[in-house]
Short mmCIF file of C-alpha atoms in Angstrom, two decimals:
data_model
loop_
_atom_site.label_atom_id
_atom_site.label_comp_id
_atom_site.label_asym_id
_atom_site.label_seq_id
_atom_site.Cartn_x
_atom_site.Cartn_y
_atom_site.Cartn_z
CA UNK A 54 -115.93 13.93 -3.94
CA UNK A 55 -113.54 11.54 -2.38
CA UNK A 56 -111.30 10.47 -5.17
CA UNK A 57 -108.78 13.14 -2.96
CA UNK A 58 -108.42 10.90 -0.66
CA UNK A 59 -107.50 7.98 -2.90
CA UNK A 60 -104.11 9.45 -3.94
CA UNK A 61 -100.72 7.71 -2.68
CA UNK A 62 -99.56 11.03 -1.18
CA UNK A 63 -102.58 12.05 0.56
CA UNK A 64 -102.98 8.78 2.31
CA UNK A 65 -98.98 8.98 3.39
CA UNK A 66 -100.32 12.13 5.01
CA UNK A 67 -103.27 10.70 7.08
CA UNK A 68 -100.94 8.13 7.79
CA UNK A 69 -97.91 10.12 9.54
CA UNK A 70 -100.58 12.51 10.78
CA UNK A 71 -102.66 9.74 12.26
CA UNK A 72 -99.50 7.92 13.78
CA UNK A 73 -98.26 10.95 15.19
CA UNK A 74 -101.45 11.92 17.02
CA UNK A 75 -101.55 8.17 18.42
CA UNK A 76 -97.87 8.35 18.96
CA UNK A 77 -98.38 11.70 21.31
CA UNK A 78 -101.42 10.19 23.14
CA UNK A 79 -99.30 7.40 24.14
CA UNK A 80 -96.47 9.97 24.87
CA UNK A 81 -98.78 11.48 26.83
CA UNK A 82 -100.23 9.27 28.94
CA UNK A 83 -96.25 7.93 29.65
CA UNK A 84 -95.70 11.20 30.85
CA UNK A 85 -98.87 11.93 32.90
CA UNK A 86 -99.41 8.67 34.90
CA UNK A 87 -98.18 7.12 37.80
CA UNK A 88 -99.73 3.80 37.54
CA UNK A 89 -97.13 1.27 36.91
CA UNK A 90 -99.89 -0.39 34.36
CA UNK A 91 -100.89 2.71 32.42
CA UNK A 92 -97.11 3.25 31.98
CA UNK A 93 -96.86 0.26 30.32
CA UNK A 94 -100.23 0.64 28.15
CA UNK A 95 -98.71 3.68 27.27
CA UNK A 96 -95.30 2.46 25.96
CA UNK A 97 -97.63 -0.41 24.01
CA UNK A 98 -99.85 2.42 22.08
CA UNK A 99 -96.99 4.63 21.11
CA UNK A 100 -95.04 1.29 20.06
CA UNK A 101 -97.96 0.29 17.76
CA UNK A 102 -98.26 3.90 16.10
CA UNK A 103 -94.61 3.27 14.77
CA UNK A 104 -95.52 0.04 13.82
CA UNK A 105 -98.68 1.56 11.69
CA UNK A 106 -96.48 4.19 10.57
CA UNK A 107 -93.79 1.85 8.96
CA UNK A 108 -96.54 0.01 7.46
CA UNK A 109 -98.71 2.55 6.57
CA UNK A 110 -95.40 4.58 4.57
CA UNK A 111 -94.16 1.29 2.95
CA UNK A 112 -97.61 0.13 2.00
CA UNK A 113 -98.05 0.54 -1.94
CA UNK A 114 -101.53 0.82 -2.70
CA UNK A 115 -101.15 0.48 -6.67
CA UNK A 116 -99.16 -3.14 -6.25
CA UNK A 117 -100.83 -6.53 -5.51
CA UNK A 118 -99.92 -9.08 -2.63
CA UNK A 119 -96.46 -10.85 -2.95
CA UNK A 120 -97.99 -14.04 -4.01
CA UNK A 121 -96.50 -15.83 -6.75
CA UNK A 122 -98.46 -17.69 -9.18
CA UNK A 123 -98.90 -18.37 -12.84
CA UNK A 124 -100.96 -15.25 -12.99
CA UNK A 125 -99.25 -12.97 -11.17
CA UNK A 126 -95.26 -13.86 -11.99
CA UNK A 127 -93.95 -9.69 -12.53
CA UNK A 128 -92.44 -8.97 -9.14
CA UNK A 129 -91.95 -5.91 -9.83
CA UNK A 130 -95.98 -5.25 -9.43
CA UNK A 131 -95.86 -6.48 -6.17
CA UNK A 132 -95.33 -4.66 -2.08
CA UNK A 133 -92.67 -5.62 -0.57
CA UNK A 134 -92.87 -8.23 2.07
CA UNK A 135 -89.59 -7.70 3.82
CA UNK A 136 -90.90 -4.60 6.22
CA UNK A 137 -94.41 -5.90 7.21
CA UNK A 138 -92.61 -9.54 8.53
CA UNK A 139 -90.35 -7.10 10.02
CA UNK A 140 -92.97 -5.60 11.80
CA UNK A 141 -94.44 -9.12 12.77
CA UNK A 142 -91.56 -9.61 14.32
CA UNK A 143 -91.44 -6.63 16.29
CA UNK A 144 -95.34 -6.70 17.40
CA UNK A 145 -94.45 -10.35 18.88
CA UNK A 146 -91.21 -9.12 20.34
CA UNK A 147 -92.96 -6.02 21.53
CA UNK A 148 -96.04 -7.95 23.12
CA UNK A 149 -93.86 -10.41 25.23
CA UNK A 150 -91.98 -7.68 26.76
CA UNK A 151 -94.78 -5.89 27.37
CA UNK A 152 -96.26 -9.41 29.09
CA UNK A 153 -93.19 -9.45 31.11
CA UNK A 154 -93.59 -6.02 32.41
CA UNK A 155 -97.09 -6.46 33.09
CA UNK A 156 -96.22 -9.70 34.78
CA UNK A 157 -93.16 -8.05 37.03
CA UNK A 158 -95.43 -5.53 37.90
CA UNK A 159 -98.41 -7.33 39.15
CA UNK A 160 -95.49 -9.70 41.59
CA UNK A 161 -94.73 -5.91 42.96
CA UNK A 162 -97.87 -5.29 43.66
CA UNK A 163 -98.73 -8.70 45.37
CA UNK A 164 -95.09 -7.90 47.50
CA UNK A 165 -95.66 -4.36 47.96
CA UNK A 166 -98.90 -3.25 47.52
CA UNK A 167 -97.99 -0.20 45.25
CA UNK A 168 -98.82 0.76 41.78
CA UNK A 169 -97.57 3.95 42.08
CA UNK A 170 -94.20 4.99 40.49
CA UNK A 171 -93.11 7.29 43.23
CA UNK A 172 -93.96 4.86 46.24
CA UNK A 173 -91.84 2.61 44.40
CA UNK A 174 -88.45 3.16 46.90
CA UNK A 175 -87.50 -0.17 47.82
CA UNK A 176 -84.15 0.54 45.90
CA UNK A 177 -82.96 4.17 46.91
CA UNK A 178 -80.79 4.90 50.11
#
């Protein structure tokens, strides 16, 4: 009943479907807030659904790990690990400036006393 599911193409599909719904829920909450924190939780969830998106689409689910041994010496079996330490990178990158907003706005809010994006004036004449 569920060997459907177990095709390469069909689980591309859940995959793009399922990043684009987490995608939009970010997008949505980016757009809907004005808490300078949910902003940034927001930016974080629609940053990880392109992350599981990359993944998910470069992903090969007939290939085996790229771990070379004397078994396993045909390369050509193997995923590809270029994209997912790509993506390493980018989570790490992604989760320090996503510290450093946090962290900027939590000092505004000990100066100011405002979470809110349209308090935030300080800078307008």
């Amino acid at each position: 009943m569920f060997e459907f599911f177990n095709q390469p193409e069909v689980i591309k599909g859940i995959v793009a479907i399922g990043s684009m719904l987490l995608f939009f829920v970010g997008l949505f909450g980016l757009l809907t807030r004005k808490h300078i924190i949910k902003i940034f939780i927001s930016i974080a969830i629609m940053e990880t659904s392109i992350f599981l998106l990359f993944i998910g689409l470069t992903y090969k689910t007939d290939f085996i790990a790229p771990i070379l041994d004397s078994a396993h010496l045909d390369v050509s079996t193997m995923n590809d690990p270029i994209p997912h330490a790509m993506i390493l990178t980018a989570i790490v990158i992604g989760m320090a400036v996503l510290a450093l907003g946090v962290s900027f706005a939590i000092e505004y809010f000990k100066l100011t006393g405002k979470t809110d994006i349209d308090e935030m004036n300080e800078m307008r004449h």
